Coordinates of C-alpha atoms and ligand atoms in Angstrom, one line a residue:
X1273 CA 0.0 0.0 0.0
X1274 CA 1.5 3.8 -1.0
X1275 CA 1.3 6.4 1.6
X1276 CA 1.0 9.7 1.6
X1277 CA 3.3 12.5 4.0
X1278 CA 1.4 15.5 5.7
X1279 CA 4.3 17.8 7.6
X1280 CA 4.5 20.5 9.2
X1281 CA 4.9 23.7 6.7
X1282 CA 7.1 25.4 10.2
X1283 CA 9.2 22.5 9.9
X1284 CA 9.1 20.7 6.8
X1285 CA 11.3 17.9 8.6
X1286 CA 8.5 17.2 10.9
X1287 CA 6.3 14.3 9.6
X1288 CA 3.0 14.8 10.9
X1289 CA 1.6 11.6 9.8
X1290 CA 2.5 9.2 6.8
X1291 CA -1.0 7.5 6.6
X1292 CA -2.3 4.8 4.2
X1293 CA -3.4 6.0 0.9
X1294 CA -6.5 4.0 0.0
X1295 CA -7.3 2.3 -3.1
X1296 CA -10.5 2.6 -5.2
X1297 CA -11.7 -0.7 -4.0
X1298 CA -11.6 0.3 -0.4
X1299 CA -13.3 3.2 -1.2
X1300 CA -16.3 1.1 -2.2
X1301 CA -16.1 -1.5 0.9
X1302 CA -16.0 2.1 3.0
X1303 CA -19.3 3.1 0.9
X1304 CA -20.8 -0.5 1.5
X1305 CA -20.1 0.0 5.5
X1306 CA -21.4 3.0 5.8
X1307 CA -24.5 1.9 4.0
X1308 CA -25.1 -0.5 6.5
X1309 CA -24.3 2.1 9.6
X1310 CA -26.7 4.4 7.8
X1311 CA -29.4 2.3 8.3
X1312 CA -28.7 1.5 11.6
X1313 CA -28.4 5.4 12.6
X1314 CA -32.0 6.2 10.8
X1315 CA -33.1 3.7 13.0
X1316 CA -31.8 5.2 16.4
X1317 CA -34.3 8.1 15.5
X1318 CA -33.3 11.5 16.4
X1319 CA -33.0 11.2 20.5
X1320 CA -30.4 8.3 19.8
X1321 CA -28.3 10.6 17.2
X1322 CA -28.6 13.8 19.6
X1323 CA -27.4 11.5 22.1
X1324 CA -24.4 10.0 20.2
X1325 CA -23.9 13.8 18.9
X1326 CA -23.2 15.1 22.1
X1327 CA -21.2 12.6 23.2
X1328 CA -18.5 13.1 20.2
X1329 CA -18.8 16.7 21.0
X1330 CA -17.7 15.9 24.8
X1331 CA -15.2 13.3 23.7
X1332 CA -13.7 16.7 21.7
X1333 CA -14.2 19.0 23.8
X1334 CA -12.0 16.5 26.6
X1335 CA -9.1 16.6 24.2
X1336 CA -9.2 20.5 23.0
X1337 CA -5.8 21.0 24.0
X1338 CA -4.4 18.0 22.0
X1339 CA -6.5 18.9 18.8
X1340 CA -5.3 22.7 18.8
X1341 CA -1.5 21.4 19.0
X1342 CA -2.2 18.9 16.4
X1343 CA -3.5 22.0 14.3
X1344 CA -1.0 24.6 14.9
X1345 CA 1.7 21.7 13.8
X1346 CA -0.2 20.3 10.9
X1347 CA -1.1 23.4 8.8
X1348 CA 1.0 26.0 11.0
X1349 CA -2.2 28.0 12.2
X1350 CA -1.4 30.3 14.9
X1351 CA -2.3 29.0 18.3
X1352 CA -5.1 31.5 19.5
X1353 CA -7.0 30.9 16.3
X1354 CA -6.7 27.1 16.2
X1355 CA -7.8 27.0 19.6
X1356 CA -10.7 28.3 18.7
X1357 CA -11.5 26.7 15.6
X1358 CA -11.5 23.5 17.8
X1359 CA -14.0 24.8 20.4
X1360 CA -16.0 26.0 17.7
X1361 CA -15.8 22.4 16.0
X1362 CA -17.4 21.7 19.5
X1363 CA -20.4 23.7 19.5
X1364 CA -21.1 22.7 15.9
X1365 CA -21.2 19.3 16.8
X1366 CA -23.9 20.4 20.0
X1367 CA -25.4 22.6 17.8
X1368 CA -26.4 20.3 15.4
X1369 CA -27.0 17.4 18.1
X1370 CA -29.7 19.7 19.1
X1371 CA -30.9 20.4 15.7
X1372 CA -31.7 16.3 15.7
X1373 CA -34.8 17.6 17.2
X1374 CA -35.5 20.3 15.0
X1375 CA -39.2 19.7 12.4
X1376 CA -38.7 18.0 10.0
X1377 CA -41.7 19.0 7.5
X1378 CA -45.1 20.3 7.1
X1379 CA -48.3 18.9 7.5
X1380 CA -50.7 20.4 4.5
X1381 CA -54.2 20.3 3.9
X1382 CA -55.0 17.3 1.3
X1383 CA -57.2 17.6 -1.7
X1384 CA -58.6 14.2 -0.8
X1385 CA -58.0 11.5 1.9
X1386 CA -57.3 12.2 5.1
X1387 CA -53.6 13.6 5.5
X1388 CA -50.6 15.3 3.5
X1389 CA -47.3 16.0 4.8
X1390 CA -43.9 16.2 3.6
X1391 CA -40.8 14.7 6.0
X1392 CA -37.1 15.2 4.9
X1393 CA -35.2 12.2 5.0
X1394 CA -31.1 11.5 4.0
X1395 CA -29.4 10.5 1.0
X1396 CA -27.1 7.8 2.2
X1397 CA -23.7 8.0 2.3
X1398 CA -22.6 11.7 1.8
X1399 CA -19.2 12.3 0.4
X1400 CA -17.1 15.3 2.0
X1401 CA -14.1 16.8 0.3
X1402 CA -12.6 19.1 2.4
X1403 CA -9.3 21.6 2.4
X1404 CA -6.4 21.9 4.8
X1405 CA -7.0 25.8 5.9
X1406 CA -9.7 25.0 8.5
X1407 CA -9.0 20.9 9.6
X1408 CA -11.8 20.7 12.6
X1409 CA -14.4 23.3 11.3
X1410 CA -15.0 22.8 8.0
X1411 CA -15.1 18.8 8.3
X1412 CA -17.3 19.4 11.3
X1413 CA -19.4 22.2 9.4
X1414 CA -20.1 19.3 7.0
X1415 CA -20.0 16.2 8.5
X1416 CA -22.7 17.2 11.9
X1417 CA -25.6 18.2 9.6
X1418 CA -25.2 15.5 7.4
X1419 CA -25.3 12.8 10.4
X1420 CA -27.5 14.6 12.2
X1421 CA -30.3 14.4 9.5
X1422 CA -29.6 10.6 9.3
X1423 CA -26.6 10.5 6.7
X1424 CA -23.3 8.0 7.2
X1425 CA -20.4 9.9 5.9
X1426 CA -16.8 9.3 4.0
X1427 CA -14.7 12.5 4.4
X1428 CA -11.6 12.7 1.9
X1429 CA -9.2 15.2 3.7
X1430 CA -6.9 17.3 1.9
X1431 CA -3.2 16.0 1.7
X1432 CA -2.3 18.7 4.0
X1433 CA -4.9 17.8 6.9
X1434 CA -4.6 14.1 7.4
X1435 CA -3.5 14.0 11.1
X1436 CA -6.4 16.3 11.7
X1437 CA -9.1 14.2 10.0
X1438 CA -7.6 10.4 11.5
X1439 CA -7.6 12.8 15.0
X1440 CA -11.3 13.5 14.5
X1441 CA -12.2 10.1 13.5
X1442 CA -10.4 8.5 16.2
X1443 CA -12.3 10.8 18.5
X1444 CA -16.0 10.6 17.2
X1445 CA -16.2 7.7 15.0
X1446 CA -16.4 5.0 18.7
X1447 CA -19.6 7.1 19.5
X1448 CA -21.1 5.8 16.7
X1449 CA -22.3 3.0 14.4
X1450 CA -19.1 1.5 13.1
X1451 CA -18.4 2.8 9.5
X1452 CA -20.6 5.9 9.9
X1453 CA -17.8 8.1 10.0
X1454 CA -15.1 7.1 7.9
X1455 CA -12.2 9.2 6.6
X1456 CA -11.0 8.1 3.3
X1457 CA -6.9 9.3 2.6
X1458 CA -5.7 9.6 -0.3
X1459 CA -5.3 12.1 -3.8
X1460 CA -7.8 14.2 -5.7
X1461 CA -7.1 12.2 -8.7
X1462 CA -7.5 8.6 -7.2
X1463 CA -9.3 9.2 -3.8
X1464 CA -11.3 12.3 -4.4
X1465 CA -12.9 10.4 -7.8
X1466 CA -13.5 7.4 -6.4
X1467 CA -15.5 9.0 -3.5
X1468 CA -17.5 11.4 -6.1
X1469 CA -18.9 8.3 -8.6
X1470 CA -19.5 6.8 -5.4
X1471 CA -21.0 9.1 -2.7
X1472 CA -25.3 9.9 -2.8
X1473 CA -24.6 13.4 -1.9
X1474 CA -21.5 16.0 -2.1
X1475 CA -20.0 18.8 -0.4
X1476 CA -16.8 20.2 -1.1
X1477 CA -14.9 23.2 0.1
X1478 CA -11.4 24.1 -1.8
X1479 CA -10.6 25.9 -5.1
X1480 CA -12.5 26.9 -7.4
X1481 CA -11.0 24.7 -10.0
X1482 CA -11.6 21.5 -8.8
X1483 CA -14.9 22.5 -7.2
X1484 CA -16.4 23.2 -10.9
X1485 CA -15.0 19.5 -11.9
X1486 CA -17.0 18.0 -9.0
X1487 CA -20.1 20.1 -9.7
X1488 CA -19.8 18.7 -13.3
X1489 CA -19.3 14.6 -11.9
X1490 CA -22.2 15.0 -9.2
X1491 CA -24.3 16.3 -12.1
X1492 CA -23.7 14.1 -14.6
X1493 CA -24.2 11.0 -11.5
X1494 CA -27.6 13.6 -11.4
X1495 CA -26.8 13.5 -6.9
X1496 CA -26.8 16.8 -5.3
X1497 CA -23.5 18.8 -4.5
X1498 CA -22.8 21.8 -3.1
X1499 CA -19.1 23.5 -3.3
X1500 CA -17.8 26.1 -1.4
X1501 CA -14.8 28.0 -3.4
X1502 CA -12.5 30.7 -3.7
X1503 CA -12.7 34.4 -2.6
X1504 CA -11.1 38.0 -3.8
X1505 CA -13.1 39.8 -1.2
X1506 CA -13.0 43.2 -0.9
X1507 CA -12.8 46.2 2.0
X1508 CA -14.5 49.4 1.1
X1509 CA -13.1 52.1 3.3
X1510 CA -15.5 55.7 3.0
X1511 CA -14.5 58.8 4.1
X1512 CA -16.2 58.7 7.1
X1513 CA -14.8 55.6 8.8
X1514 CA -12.7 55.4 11.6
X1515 CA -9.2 55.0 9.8
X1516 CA -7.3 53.5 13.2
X1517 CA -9.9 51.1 13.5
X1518 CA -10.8 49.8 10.1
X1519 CA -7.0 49.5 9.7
X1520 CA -6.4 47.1 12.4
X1521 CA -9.6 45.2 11.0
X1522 CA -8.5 44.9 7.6
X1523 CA -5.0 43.6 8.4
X1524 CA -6.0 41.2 10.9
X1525 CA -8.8 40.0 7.4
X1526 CA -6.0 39.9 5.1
X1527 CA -2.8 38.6 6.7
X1528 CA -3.6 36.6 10.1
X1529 CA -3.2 32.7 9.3
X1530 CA -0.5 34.3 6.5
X1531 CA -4.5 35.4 4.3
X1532 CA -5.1 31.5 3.8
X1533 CA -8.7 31.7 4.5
X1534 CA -11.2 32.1 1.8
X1535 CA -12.9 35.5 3.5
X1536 CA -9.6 37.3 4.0
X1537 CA -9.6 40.4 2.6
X1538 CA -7.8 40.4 -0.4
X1539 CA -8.4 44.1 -2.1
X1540 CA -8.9 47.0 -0.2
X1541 CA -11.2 50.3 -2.0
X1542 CA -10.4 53.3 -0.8
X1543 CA -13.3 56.1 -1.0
X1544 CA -11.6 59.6 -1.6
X1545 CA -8.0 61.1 -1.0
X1546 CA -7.9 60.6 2.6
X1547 CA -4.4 58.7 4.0
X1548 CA -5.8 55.4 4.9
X1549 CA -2.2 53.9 3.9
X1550 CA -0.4 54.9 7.2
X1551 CA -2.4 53.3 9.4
X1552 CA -2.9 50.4 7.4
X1553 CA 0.6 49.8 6.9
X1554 CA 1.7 50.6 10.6
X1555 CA -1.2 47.8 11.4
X1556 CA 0.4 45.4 9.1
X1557 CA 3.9 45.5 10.5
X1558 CA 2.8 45.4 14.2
X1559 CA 1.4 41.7 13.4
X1560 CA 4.1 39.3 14.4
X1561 CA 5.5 37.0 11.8
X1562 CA 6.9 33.7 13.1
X1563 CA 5.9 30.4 15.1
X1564 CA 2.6 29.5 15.1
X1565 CA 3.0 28.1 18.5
X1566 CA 3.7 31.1 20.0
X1567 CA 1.0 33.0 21.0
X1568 CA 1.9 36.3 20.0
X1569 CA 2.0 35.7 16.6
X1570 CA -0.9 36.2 14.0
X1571 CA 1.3 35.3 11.0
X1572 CA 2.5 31.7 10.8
X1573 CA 3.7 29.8 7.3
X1574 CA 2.6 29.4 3.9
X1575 CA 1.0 25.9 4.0
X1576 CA 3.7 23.7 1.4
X1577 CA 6.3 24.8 -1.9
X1578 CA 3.9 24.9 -4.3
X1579 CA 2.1 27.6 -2.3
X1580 CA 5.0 29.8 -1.7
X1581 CA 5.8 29.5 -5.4
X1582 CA 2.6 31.3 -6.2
X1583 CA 2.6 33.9 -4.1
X1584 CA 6.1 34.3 -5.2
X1585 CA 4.9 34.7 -8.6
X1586 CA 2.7 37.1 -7.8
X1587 CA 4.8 39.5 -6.2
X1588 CA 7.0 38.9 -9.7
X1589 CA 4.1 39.9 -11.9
X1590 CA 3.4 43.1 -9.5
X1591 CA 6.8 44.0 -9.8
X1592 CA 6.4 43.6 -13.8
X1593 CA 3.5 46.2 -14.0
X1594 CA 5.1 48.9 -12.1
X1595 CA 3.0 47.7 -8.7
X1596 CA 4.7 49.7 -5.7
X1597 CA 4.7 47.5 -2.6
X1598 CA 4.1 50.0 0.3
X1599 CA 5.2 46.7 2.8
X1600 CA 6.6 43.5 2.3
X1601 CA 8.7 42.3 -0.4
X1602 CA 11.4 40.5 2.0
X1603 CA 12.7 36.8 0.9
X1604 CA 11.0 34.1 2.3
X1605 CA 12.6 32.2 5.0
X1606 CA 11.3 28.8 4.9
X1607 CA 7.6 28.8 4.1
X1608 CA 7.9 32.2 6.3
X1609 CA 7.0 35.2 4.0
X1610 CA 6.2 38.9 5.4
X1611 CA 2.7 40.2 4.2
X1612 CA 2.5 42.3 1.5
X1613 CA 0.7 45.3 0.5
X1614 CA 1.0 47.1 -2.6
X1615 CA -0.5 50.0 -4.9
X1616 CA -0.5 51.1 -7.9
X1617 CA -2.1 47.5 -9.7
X1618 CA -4.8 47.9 -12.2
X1619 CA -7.9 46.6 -11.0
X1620 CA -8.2 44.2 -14.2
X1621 CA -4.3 43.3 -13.4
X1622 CA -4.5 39.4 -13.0
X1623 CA -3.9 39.9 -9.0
X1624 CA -6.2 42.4 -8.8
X1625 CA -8.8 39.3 -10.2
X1626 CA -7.3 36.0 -9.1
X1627 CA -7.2 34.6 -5.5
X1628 CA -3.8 33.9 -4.2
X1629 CA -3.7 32.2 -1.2
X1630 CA -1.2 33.6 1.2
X1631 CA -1.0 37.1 2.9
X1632 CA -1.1 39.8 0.3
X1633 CA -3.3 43.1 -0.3
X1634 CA -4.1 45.6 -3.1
X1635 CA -4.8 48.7 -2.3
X1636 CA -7.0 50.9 -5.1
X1637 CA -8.6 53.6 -4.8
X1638 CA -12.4 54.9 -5.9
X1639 CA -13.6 58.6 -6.6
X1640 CA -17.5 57.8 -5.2
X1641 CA -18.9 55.3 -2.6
X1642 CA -20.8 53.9 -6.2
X1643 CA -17.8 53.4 -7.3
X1644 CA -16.5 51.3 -4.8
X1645 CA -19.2 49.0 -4.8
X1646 CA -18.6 48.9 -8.7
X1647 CA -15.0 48.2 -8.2
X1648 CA -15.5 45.6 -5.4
X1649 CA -18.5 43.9 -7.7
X1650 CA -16.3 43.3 -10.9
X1651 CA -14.6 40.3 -10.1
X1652 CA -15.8 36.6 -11.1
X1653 CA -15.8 35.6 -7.1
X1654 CA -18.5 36.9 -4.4
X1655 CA -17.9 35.5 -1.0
X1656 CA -17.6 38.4 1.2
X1657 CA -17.4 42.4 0.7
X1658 CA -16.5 44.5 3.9
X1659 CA -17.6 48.4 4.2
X1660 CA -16.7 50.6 6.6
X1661 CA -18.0 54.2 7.3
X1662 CA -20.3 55.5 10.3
X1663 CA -23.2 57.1 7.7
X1664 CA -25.9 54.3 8.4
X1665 CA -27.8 55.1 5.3
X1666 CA -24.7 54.8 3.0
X1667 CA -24.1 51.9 4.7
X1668 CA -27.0 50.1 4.2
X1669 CA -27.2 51.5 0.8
X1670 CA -23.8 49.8 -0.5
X1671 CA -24.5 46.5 1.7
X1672 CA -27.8 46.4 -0.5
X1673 CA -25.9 46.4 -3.7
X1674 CA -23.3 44.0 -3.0
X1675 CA -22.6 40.6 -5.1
X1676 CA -21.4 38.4 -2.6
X1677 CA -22.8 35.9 -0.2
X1678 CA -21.9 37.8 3.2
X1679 CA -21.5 41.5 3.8
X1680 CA -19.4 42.6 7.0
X1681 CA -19.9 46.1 7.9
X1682 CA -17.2 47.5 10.3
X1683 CA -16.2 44.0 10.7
X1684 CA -13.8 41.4 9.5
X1685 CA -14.4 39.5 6.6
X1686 CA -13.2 36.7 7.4
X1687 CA -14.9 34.6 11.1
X1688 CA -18.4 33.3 10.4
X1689 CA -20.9 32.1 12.5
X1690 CA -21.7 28.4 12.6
X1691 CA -25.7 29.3 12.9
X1692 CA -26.1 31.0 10.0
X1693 CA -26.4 30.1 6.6
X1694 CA -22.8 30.8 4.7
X1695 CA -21.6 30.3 0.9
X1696 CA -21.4 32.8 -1.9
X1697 CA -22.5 34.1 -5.1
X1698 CA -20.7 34.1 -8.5
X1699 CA -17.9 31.8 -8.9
X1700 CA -17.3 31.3 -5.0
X1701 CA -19.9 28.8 -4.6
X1702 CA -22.2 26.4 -6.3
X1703 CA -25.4 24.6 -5.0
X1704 CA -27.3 25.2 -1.2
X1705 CA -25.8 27.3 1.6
X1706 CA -23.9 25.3 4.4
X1707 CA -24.2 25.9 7.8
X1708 CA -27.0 27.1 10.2
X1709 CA -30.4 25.2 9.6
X1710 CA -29.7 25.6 5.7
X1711 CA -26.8 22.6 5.7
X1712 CA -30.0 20.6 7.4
X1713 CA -31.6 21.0 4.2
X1714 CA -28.8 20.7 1.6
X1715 CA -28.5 17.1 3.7
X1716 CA -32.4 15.6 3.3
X1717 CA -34.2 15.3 0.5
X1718 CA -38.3 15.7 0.8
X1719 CA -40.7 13.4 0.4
X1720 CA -44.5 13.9 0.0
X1721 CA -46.9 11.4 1.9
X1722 CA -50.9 11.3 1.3
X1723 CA -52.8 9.0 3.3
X1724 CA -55.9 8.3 2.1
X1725 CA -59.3 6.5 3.2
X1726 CA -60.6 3.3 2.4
Ligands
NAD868 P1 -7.9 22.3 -3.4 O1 -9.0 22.6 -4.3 O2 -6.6 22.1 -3.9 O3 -8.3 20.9 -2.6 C1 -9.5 20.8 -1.9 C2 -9.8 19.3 -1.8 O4 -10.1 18.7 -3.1 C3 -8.6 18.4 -1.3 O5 -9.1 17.4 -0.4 C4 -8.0 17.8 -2.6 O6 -7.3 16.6 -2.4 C5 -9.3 17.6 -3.3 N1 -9.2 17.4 -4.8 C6 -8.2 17.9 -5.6 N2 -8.5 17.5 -6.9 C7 -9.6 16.7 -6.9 C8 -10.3 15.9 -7.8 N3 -10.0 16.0 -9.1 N4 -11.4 15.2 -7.4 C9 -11.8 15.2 -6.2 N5 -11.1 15.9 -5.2 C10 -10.0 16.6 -5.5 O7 -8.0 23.4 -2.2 P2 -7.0 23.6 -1.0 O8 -5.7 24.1 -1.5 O9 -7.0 22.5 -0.1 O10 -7.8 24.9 -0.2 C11 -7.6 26.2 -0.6 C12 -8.8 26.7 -1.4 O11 -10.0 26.4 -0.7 C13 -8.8 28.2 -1.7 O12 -9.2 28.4 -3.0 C14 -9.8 28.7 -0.7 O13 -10.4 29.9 -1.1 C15 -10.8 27.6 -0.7 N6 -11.6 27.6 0.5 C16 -12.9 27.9 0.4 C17 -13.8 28.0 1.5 C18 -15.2 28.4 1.4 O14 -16.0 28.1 2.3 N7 -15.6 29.1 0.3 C19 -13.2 27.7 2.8 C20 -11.9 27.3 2.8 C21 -11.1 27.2 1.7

């Protein structure tokens, strides 16, 4: 059997895990286990999966510590931020343990007989694909819904985030069913397509390149899919804001975690002639570049090479087009790079328009508060748009018009709340919202029931 190498990006001699890779015909046997779980979890009925729900969620919440060091050494996220990713992976899993109970259709009038009503039921076995830039939350985000509405599931980790995902199956998976919750290692190519022509249901969260080739296999298997995808979101700053403020917000958006977060703010608008730059850049360099494990740094590594050589190349083709980098621009030590912010980039220059996934800022700026909105609009992604200003009636005005899935005003654009429906518009994401009571949906289908009289 191959296997496969996550390490540490702090310390690239640090093997995290070398795990199994599994082969396409143990990717069926998974699906055929979890069939059989499935049926044995619909049959619990909902006070049996709250049950088993909250014990998983207890079973993490006992080894917090141990799941935020296994974080911060797998994908090198700071420690105060993985720490709480993991407790929020914890209330999502009690959150949704709870939402067991939650009604689960409509009783209607009928036409004839004597009752009509429609109950939501589960697919089957739901495939997850997940990334490495969230390892508890977004596999949790994902895989509590679909078990909670009375799915099994088979989670293919990304090759960066193996530890993480065996960690969460060794810690949930004895609280229920054996082969309900199965993680499945391995590739895109082999793995990842073996669980798609497999799977009754899909959710994915990574690029948005391979998320349009899943959306393309689940439909042509004609199951449902959702994927969540990339971001270019952008922070309108108007005249009126609060500059020291909005400055620390905005770098904290765009660089903590070194920007690898799909709501990290990626392009800053500027409203007017007014010197946001200053603060902003002071607020940049006061964010501490170095060891994830310590706590007072906000800026650990790029995740592997292959990232590093992109945002590499993008500094190369700013530096091309006369971009001026107002911070930044050191040489990487390690997968250690300084966050960048630069001016002077058109807005349809290709990194004005493309997501690159490490901790880098364009600054541009706009004549009119409709401009900005304009400006932040005219990109093919639409996760998140942040405006900040005091006037409430602009405010509201510009929040009204923007593309994207989320709006932050006078608030970071990246952090979402587990409770509320999240996902995009645009090229950012396809299918049903996650999260919240929406992800509830997204994992049931409906089925209409008339009972009639003899
Ligand atoms: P990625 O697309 O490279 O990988 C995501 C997952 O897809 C991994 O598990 C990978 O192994 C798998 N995969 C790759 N090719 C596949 C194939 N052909 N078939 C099936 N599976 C395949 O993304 P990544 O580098 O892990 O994560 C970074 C990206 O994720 C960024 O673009 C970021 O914006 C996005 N992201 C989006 C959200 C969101 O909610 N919108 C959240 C986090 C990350």
């Amino acid at each position: 059997m191959s296997t496969i190498e996550s390490r540490s990006p702090q310390n690239p001699d640090d093997i995290v895990v070398s795990a199994g890779r599994m082969s396409a015909g143990e990717v069926e046997a998974t699906f055929a286990r979890a069939r059989e779980a499935q049926r044995q979890w619909w049959a619990l009925g909902a006070a049996g999966r709250a049950l088993a729900l909250n014990a998983a969620a207890d079973a993490l919440e006992q080894r917090a510590a141990e799941a935020t060091d296994l974080v911060v050494r797998e994908v090198g996220k700071p420690v105060s931020e993985a720490k709480g990713e993991v407790a929020r992976g914890v209330a999502i899993l009690r959150y949704y343990a709870q939402a067991s109970f939650a009604p689960k259709g409509d009783v209607l009038p009928p036409s004839a007989g004597v009752m009509l009503w429609n109950e939501r039921r589960p697919h089957g076995v739901v495939g997850l694909i997940t990334p490495w830039n969230f390892p508890v939350a977004i596999p949790l985000w994902k895989a509590a819904p679909a078990l909670s509405a009375g799915n099994a599931v088979v989670m293919k980790p990304s090759q960066d985030a193996i530890a993480c995902a065996l960690f969460l199956q060794e810690v949930i998976a004895p609280h229920l069913p054996a082969g309900l919750f199965r993680v499945a290692v391995g590739g895109g190519a082999d793995v990842g397509n073996a669980l798609t022509a497999n799977a009754d249901c899909i959710s994915f969260t990574g690029s948005t390149k391979v998320g349009r080739q899943i959306v393309m296999t689940a439909a042509a298997r004609n199951v449902p899919v959702q994927a969540e995808m990339g971001g270019l979101n952008a922070a309108i700053v108007l005249e009126d804001a609060d500059y020291e403020k909005t400055a620390a917000i905005i770098a904290g958006a765009a660089m903590w975690f070194a920007g690898q977060k799909c709501t990290a703010t990626s392009r800053v608008i500027v409203v007017g002639d007014g010197d946001f730059e200053t603060p902003f850049i002071k607020a940049v360099e006061s964010l501490k570049v170095g060891d994830p494990a310590d706590a007072a740094v906000t800026v650990g590594p790029l995740i592997n090479r292959a990232s590093l050589l992109d945002f590499q190349a993008a500094l190369d083709s700013a530096r091309a087009s006369g971009g001026r980098f107002l911070t930044g621009d050191d040489p990487a030590q390690g997968l250690f790079v300084k966050p960048v912010v630069l001016a002077g980039l058109a807005v349809d220059h290709p990194l004005s328009c493309n997501e690159v996934f490490g901790p880098i800022v364009t600054v541009h700026r706009a004549a009119t508060p409709q401009d900005a909105i304009e400006m932040a609009n005219a990109v093919e992604y639409g996760l998140v748009t942040g405006i900040h200003g005091r006037d409430m009636n602009q405010l509201m005005s510009l929040a009204a018009q923007a593309h994207s899935g989320l709006v932050k005003i006078n608030a970071s654009t990246s952090g979402v709340d587990f409770y509320a429906p999240f996902g995009g518009e645009k090229m950012s994401s396809y299918g049903m919202r996650e999260q919240g009571l929406a992800a509830l949906e997204f994992y049931s289908r409906t089925t209409t029931v008339t009972l009639a009289q003899h």
